[in-house]
XYZ file of C-alpha atoms in Angstrom:
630
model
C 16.595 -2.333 -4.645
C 15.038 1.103 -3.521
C 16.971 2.238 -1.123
C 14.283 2.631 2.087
C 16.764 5.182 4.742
C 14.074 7.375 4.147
C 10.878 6.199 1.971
C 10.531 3.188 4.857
C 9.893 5.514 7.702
C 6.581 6.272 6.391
C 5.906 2.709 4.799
C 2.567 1.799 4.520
C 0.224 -0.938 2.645
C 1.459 -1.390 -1.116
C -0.618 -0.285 -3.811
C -0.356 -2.933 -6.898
C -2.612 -1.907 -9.741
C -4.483 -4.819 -10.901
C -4.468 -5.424 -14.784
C -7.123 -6.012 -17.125
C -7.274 -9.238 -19.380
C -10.608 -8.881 -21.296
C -13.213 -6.176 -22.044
C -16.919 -6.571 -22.124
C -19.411 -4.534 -24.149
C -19.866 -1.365 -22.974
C -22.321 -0.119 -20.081
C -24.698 2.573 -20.726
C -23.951 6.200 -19.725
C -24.566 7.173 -15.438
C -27.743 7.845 -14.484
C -30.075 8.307 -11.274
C -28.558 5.859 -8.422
C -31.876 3.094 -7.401
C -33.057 2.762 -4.002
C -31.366 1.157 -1.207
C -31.592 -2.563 -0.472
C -30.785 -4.011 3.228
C -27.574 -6.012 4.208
C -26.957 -8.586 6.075
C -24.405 -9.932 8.188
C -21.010 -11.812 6.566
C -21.263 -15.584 6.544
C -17.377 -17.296 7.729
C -16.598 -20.318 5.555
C -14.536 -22.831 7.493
C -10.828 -23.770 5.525
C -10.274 -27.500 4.315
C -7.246 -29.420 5.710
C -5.480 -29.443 2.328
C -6.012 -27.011 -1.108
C -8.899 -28.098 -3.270
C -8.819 -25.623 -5.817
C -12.219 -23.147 -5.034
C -13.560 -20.062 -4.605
C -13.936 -18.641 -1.899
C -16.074 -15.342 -2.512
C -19.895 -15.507 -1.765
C -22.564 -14.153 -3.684
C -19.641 -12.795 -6.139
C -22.239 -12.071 -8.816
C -24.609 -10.307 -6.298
C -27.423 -12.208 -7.298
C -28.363 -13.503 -4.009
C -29.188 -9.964 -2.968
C -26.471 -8.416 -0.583
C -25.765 -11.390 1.928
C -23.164 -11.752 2.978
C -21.588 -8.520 1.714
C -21.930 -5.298 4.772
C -21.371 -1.658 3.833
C -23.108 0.959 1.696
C -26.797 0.653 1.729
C -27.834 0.059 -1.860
C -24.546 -0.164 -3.603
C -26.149 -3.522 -4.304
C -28.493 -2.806 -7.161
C -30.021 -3.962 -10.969
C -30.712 -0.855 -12.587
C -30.196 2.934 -12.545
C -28.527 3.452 -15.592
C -25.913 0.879 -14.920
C -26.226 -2.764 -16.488
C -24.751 -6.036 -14.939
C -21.689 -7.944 -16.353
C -23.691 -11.282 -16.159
C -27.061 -11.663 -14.493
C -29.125 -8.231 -13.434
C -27.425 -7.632 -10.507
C -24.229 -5.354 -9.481
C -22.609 -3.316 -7.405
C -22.706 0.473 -8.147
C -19.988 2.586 -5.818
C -20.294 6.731 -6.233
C -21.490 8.185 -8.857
C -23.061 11.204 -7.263
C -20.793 14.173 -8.501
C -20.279 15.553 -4.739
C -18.266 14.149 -1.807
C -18.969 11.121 -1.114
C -17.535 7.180 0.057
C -19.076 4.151 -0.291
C -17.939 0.180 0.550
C -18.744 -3.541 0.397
C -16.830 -6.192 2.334
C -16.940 -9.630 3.228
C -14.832 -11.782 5.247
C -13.168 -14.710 3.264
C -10.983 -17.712 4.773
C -8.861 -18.582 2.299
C -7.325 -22.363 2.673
C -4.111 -23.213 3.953
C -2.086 -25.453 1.555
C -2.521 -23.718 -1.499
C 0.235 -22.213 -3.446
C -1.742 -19.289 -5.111
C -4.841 -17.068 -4.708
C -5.947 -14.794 -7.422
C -8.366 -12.404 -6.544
C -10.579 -11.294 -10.029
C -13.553 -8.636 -10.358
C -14.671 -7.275 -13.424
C -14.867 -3.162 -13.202
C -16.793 -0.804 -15.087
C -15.439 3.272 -14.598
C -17.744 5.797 -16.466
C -16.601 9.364 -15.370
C -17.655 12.961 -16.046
C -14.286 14.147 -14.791
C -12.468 15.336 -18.218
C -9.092 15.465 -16.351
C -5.987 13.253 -17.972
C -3.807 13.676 -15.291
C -5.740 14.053 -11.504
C -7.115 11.193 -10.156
C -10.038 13.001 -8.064
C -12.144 9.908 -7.521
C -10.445 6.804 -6.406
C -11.259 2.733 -5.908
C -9.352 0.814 -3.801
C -9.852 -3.096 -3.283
C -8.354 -4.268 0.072
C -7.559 -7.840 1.440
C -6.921 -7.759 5.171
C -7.160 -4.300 5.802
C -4.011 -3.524 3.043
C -4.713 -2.153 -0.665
C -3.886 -4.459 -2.920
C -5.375 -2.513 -6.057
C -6.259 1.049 -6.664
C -8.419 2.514 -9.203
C -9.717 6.233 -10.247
C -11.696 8.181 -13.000
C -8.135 7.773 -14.925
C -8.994 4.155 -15.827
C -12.664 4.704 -17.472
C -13.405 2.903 -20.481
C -16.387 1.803 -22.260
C -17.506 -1.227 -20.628
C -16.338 -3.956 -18.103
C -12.928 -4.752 -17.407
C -11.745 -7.702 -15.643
C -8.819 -7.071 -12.931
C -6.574 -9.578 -11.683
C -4.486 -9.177 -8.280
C -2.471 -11.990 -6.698
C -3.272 -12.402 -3.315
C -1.207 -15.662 -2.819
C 0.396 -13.666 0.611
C -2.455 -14.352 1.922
C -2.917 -17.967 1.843
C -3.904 -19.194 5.287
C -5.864 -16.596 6.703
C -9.291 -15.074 7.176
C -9.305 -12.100 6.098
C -11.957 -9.132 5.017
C -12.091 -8.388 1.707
C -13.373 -4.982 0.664
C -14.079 -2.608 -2.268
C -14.158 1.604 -1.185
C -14.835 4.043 -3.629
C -14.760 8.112 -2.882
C -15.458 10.910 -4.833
C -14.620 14.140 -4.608
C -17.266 17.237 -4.823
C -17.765 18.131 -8.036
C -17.918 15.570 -11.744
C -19.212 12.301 -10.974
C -17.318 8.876 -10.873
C -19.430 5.596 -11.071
C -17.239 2.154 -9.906
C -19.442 -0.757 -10.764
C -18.433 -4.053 -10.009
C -19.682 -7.694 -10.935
C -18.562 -11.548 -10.905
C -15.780 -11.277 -7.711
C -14.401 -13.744 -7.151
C -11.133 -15.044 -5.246
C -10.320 -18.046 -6.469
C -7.273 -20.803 -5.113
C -5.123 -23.135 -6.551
C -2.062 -25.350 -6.334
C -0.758 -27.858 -3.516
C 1.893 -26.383 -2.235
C 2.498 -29.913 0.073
C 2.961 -31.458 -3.377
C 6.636 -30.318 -4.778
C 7.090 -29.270 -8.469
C 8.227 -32.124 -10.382
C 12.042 -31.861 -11.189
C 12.972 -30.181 -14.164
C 17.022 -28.429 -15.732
C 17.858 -26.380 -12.980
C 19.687 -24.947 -16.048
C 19.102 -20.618 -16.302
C 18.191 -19.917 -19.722
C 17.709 -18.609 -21.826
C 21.069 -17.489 -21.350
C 23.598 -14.898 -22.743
C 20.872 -12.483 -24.200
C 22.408 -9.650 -26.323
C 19.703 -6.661 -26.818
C 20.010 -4.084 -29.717
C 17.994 -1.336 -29.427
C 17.108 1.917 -31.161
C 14.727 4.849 -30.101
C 13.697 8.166 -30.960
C 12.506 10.640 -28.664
C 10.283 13.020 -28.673
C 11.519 16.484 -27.826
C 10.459 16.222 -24.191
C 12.441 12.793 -23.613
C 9.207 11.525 -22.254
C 7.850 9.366 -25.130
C 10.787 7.227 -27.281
C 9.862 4.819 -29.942
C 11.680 2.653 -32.308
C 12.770 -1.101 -31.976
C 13.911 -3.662 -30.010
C 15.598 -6.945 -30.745
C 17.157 -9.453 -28.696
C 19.257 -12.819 -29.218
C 19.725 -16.038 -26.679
C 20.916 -19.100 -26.518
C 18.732 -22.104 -24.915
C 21.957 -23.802 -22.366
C 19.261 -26.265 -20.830
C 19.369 -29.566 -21.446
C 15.278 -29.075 -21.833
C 14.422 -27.499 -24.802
C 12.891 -24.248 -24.965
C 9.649 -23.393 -26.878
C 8.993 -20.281 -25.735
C 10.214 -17.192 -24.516
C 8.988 -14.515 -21.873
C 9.561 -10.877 -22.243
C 8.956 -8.951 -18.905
C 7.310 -5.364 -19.374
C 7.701 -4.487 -15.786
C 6.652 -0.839 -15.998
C 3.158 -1.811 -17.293
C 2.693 -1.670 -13.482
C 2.750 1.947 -13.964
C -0.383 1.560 -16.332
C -3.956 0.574 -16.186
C -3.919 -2.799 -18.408
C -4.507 -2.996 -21.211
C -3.922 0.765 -21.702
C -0.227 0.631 -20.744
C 2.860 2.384 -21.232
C 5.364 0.004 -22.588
C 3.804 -0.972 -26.179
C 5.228 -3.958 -27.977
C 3.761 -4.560 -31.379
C 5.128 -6.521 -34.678
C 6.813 -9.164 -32.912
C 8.758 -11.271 -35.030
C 11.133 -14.760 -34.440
C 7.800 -15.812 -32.943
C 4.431 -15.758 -32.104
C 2.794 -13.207 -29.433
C 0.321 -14.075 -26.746
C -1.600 -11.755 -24.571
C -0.349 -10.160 -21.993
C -0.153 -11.545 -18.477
C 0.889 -10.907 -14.827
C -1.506 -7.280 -14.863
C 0.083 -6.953 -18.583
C 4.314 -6.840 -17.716
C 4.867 -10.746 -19.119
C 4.222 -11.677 -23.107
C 4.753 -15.127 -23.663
C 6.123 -15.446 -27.153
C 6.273 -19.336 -28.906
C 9.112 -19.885 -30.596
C 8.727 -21.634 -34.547
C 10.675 -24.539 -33.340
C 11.806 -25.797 -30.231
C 15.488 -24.655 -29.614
C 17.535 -27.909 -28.469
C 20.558 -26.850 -25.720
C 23.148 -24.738 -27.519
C 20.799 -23.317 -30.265
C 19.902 -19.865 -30.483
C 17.043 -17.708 -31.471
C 16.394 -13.886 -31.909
C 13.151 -12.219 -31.316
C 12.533 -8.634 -32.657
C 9.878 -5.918 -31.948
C 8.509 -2.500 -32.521
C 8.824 -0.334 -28.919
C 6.306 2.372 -27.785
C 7.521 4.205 -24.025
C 5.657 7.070 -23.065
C 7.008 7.959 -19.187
C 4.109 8.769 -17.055
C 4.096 11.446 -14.588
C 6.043 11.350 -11.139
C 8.681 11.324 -9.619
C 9.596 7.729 -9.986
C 12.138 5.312 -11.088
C 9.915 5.103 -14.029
C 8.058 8.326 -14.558
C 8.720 12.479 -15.217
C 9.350 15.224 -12.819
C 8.876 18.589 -14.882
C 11.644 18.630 -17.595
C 13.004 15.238 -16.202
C 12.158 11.578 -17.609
C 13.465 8.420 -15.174
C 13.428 5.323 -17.629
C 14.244 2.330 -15.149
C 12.962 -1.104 -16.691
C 11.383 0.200 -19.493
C 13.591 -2.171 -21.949
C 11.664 -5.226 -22.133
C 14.289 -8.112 -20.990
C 13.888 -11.951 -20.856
C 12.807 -13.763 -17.683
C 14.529 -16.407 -16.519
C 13.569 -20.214 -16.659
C 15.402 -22.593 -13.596
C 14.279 -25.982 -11.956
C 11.272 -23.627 -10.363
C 9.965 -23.428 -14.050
C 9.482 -19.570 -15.338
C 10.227 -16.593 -13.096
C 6.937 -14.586 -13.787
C 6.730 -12.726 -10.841
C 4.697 -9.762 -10.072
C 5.951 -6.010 -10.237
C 6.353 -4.589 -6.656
C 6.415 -1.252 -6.126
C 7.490 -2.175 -2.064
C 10.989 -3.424 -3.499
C 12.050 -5.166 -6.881
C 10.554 -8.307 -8.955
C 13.707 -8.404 -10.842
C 15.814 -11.689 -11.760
C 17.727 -11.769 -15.001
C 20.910 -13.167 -16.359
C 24.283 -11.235 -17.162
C 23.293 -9.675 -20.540
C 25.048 -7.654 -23.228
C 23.139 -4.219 -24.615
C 24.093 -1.845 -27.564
C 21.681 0.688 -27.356
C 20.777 3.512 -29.607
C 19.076 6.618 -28.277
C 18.664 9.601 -30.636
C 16.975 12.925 -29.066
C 16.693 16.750 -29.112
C 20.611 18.250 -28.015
C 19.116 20.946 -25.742
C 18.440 17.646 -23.575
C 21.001 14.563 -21.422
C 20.391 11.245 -21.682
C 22.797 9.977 -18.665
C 22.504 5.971 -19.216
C 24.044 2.286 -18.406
C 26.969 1.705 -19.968
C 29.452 3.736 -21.878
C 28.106 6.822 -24.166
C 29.192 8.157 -26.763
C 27.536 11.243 -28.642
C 27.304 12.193 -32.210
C 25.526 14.738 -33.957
C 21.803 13.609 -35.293
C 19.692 15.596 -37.922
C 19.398 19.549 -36.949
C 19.323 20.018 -33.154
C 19.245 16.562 -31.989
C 21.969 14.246 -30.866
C 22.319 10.604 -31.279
C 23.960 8.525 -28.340
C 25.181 5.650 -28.152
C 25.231 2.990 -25.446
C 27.134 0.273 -25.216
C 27.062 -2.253 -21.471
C 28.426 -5.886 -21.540
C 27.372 -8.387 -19.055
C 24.969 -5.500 -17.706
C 21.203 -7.308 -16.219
C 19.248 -4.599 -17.274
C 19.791 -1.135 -19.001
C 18.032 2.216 -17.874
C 18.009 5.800 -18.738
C 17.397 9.319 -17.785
C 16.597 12.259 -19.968
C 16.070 16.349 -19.135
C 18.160 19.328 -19.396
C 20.445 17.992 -16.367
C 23.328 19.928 -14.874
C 26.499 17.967 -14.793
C 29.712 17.621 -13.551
C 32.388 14.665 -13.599
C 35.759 13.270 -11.775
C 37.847 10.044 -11.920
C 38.067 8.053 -8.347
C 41.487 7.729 -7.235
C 41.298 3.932 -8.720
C 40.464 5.229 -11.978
C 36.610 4.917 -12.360
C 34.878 7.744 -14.402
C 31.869 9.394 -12.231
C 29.009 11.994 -13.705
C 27.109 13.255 -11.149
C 23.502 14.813 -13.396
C 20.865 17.435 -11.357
C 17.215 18.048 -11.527
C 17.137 21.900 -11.812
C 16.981 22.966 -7.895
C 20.216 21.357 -7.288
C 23.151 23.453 -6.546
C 26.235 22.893 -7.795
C 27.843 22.229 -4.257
C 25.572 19.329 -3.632
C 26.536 17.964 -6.970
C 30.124 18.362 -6.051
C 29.850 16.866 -2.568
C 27.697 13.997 -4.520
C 30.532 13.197 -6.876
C 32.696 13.051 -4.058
C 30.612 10.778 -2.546
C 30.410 8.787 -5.281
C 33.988 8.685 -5.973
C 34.908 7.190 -2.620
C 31.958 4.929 -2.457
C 32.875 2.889 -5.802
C 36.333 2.794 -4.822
C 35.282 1.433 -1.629
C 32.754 -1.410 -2.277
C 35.541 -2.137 -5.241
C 38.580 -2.595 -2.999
C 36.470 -5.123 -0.718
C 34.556 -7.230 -3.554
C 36.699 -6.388 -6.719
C 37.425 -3.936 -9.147
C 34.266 -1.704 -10.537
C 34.025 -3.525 -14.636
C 31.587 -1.330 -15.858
C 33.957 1.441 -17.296
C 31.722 4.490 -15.959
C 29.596 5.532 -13.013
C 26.049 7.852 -13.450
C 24.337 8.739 -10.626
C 20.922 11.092 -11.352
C 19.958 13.041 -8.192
C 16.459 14.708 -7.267
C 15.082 15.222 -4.400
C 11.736 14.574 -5.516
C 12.616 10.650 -5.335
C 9.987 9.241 -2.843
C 11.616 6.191 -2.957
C 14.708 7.482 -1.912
C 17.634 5.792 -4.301
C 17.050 2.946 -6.896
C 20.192 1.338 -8.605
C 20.795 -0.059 -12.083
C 23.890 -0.920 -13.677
C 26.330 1.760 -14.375
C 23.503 4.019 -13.390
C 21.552 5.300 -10.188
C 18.799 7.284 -8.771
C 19.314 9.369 -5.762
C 18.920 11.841 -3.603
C 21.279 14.167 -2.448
C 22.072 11.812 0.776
C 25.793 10.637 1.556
C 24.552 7.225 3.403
C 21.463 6.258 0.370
C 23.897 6.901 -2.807
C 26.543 4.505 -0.807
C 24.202 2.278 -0.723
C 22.691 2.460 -4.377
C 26.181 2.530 -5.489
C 26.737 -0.798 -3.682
C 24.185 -2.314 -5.365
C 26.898 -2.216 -8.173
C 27.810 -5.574 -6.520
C 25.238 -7.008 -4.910
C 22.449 -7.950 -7.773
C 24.221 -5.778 -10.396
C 27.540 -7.913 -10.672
C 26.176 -10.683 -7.853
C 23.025 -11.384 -9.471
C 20.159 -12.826 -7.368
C 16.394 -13.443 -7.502
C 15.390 -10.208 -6.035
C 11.227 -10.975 -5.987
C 12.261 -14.193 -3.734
C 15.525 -13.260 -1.666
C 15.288 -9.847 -1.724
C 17.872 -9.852 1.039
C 20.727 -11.166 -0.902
C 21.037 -7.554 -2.096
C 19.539 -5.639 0.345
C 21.271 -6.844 3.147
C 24.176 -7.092 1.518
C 24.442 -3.608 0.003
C 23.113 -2.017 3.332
C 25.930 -4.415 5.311
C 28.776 -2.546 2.649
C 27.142 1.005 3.023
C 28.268 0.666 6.413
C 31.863 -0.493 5.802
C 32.272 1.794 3.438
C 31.111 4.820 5.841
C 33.040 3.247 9.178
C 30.123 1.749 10.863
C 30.215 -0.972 12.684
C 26.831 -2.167 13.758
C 27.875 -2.723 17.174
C 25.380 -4.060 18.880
C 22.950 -3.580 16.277
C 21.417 -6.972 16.862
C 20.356 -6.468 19.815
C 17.493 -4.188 18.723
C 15.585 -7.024 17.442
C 11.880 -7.862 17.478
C 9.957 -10.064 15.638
C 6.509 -9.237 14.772
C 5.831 -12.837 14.078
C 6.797 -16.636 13.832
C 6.706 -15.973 10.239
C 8.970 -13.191 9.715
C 12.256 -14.019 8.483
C 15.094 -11.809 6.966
C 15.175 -14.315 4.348
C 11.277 -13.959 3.821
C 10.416 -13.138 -0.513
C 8.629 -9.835 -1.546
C 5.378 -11.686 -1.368
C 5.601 -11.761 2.167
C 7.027 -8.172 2.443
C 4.082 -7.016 0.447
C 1.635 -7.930 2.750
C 3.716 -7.087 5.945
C 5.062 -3.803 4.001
C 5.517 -1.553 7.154
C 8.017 -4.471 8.648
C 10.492 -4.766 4.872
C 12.803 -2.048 5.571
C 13.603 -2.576 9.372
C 13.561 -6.615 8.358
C 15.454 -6.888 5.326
C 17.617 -3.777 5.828
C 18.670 -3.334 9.449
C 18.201 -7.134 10.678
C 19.579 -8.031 7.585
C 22.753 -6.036 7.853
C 22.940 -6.741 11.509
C 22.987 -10.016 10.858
C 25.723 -9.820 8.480
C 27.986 -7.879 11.189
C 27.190 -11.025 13.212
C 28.516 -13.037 11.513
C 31.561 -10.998 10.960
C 32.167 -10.557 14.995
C 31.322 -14.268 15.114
C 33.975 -15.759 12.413
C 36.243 -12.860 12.368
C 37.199 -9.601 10.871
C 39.374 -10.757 8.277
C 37.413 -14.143 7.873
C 34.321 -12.302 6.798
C 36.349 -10.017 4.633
C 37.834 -13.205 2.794
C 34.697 -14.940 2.302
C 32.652 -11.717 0.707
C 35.398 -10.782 -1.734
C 36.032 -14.576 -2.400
C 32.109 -14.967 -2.665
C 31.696 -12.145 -4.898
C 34.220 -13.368 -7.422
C 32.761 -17.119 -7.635
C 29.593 -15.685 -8.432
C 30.796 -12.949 -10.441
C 28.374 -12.068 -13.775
C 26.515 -15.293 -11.935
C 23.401 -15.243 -9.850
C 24.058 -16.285 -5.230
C 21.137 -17.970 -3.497
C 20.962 -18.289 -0.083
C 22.048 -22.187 0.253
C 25.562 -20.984 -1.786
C 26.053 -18.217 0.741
C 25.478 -20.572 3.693
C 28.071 -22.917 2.447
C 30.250 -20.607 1.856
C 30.023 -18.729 5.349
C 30.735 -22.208 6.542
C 33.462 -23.073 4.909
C 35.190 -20.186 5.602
C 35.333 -20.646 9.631
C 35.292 -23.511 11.845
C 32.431 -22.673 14.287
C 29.381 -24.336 13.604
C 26.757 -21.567 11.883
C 23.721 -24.485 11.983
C 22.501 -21.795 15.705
C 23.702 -19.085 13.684
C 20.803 -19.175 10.720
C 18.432 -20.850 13.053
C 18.875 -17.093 15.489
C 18.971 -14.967 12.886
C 16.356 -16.593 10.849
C 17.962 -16.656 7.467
C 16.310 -19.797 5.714
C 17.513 -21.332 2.583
């Protein structure tokens, strides 16, 4: 749950990097670009009443010649140096070694009905830019005028690559889909694509057959070790992790979720996980951040299983809830942790980098990080420090009923106070910092956990981080025991609220993003004395569609509309409700909602009923107004 005070006033289309699932043999090195070919104009193709599972891309292969793709005169070509992925034909974008952009587009109706769209292309990069670190020449693949995958002289390889993007938001709509490359003035890039297609599937009038609406597997308890290197940037070491099946269904397989392979350019990817045992590894999926593993036997309900791996992190560079600023490494979902499987079958959701993908069960984690002394390693959970080999520390983590675990490592500053209620609080700095904005951050912090705790109940986790820099473009990002912020009174409220809402109050954040968005926005404001008077009264609706209750796939291809939706409307809605049922009825059914769910997971139907049963008034107008579905 990034926290979007900030980062949302400039909001703009998401960027998801697509992920590659198979390699071709290589293409030969760039060479003279051919002569132009002629274009023609894009052919509509007319949607089918119901999903029949197609594709919908014409002339994918560019065979045909260039109809019905527009844009760059001869980017559709057979030769120059550059070799097709099937067939003779391709499309060859830059290349020059001097400024320069090129496109193709089409326009593509994608059928209503379906319940997924996959957009595929296989990619060849071939670069003479020696750079490991600048991305001077860029692709970017766009579905209705939003980029949906980027691409740069950072991701050559030998030969094709195929990409994979879900473009299920799109279901239901014509829309143009495009490929723009540009290159910068000096070193050339070549993007050469082949095969695109975008290809639906799924009924989505036809509803899943039942299955356990059981969550398992359940009550995973992660060991891990890892050994830095003397940046903090790269760790390696292993990973185990134990569960018990409590479905009635038994369970053959488990998935492992690598979320920050987002951060990567699949296969070449920054979370590594190699000699798995307790199981059998496939490849990765879902752009490379899920690895099915297949269990030896099928675990009945009530059995458990352990599987075990070696661990490779090396934090790229940014300032991100998963990368390094300078000195400073962020490590936020770096830990692969199970997904979850419920009566919608498995929870294999994409990464988003517009919000969080993240749904996982109440989980215990003893975690062993050893490191260079001269460096911090602020984490989830209770530390404790002991001295390693010569100059380097070993700490040790320990988190119970925790949903994920996440680090930081640098040469922080640090300072620390107990809340009046008794909570321990470590405030760490990014050099740049000063000491008074750490102070006045701890204070902050000190009040805020005391506050969210005296409404929902008492903080469990033993100790509070919070890791400030205000490089964060994101603004604030929260973890258990452990946030990301900037120096900002209202955003580490917030983060520290999400303590409650999806830390303790779990929730499937990739689907109902506003059961923790809302929510923790709804306590920042209690916390801080707001009200939200008439705060409802500020709203517009860009669409039908748009809903507060509305999942990240809809919010990533309406990106510019998730913070004032999810966040204002959604807290507005919640104060709402409050002047509607009462002050101290709305205080009795959050605190009383928070404990029945407490180490548990809330959907929106369970809040409904709840809401309801704590007033008499009649909420069916209520949802139907505010448009909170479920």
């Amino acid at each position: 749950m990034r926290n979007r005070l900030l980062a949302l006033l400039a909001a703009a289309g998401v960027v998801v990097a697509g992920g590659a699932v198979a390699a071709a043999p290589a293409s030969a090195a760039p060479a003279t670009r051919s002569a132009p070919a002629a274009h023609a104009a894009p052919a509509a193709q007319a949607a089918p009443a119901a999903c029949t599972p197609t594709q919908v891309v014409a002339n994918g292969g560019f065979e045909s010649g260039t109809s019905p793709w527009t844009g760059t005169t001869g980017a559709i070509t057979s030769g120059g140096g550059q070799s097709a992925h099937t067939g003779t034909r391709f499309a060859w974008l830059d290349g020059y070694g001097s400024t320069h952009t090129e496109s193709l587009a089409q326009t593509v109706t994608i059928p209503s009905g379906c319940s997924s769209a996959s957009l595929t292309f296989w990619l060849h990069i071939d670069t003479a830019e020696t750079t490991r670190t600048t991305a001077y020449d860029k692709l970017t693949a766009k579905v209705g005028g939003t980029t949906v995958a980027t691409y740069s002289n950072l991701d050559a390889a030998g030969g094709y690559v195929q990409r994979t993007v879900d473009v299920s938001a799109y279901i239901g709509q014509s829309v143009s889909l495009g490929f723009t490359g540009t290159e910068d003035s000096g070193l050339q890039t070549s993007f050469v694509l082949d095969d695109v297609a975008l290809t639906t599937s799924g009924d989505s009038t036809t509803p899943p057959p039942a299955s356990d609406p059981t969550r398992t597997p359940a009550a995973p308890a992660y060991t891990v070790s890892l050994t830095s290197d003397a940046t903090g940037g790269t760790w390696n070491g292993h990973e185990s992790v134990t569960f018990t099946n409590a479905s009635a269904t038994p369970l053959t397989e488990v998935y492992l979720r690598l979320w920050d392979n987002y951060h990567g350019s699949c296969p070449s990817t920054p979370i590594t996980v190699t000699n798995v045992t307790g199981g059998t590894a496939s490849a990765l999926t879902v752009d490379c951040t899920a690895l099915k593993v297949t269990l030896p036997a099928a675990l009945a309900q009530g059995q458990s299983g352990t599987v075990g791996f070696d661990l490779k992190i090396v934090v790229p560079s940014g300032a991100d809830r998963f990368g390094k600023d300078g000195s400073f490494s962020f490590i936020g979902n770096a830990l692969p942790v199970l997904a979850i499987r419920d009566a919608a079958g498995w929870h294999l959701d994409p990464y988003t980098n517009n919000g969080e993908a993240f749904y996982s069960l109440a989980a215990d984690f003893s975690v062993t990080l050893d490191h260079p002394t001269s460096i911090s390693v602020p984490a989830t959970g209770t530390s404790v420090d002991t001295p390693g080999t010569s100059g380097r520390t070993v700490t040790r983590a320990t988190a119970t009923k925790v949903r994920d675990f996440a680090w930081a490592a640098g040469p922080f500053s640090k300072v620390s106070g107990t809340s009046p209620a008794g909570v321990k609080v470590n405030v760490y700095a990014v050099s740049g910092i000063s000491t008074a904005n750490s102070n006045s951050m701890l204070t902050v912090s000190e009040n805020a956990v005391d506050a969210h705790a005296g409404r929902f109940g008492a903080y469990p986790y033993g100790e509070l981080d919070a890791v400030l820099d205000n490089n964060f473009w994101f603004g604030g990002m929260e973890y258990p025991g452990f946030v990301l912020d900037l120096v900002d009174t209202t955003a580490l409220t917030h983060e520290i609220g999400h303590q409650w809402w999806y830390g303790i109050v779990g929730d499937d954040e990739y689907n109902s993003p506003w059961l923790d968005e809302s929510f923790a926005d709804y306590s920042t404001d209690l916390a801080l004395g707001k009200t939200g008077a008439s705060c409802w009264n500020s709203v517009s609706w860009a669409s039908s569609a748009e809903k507060i209750t509305n999942s990240m796939a809809y919010w990533d291809a309406h990106s510019s509309r998730y913070g004032t939706v999810v966040y204002n409307y959604g807290k507005c809605a919640l104060h709402d409700l409050r002047r509607l049922i009462g002050d101290s009825a709305m205080t009795t059914l959050l605190h009383d909602y928070a404990q029945g769910h407490w180490y548990g997971v809330s959907t929106t139907a369970e809040f409904k009923a709840a809401a309801q049963a704590a007033t008499t008034v009649d909420l069916t107008s209520f949802w139907t107004q505010h448009r909170i579905d479920g």
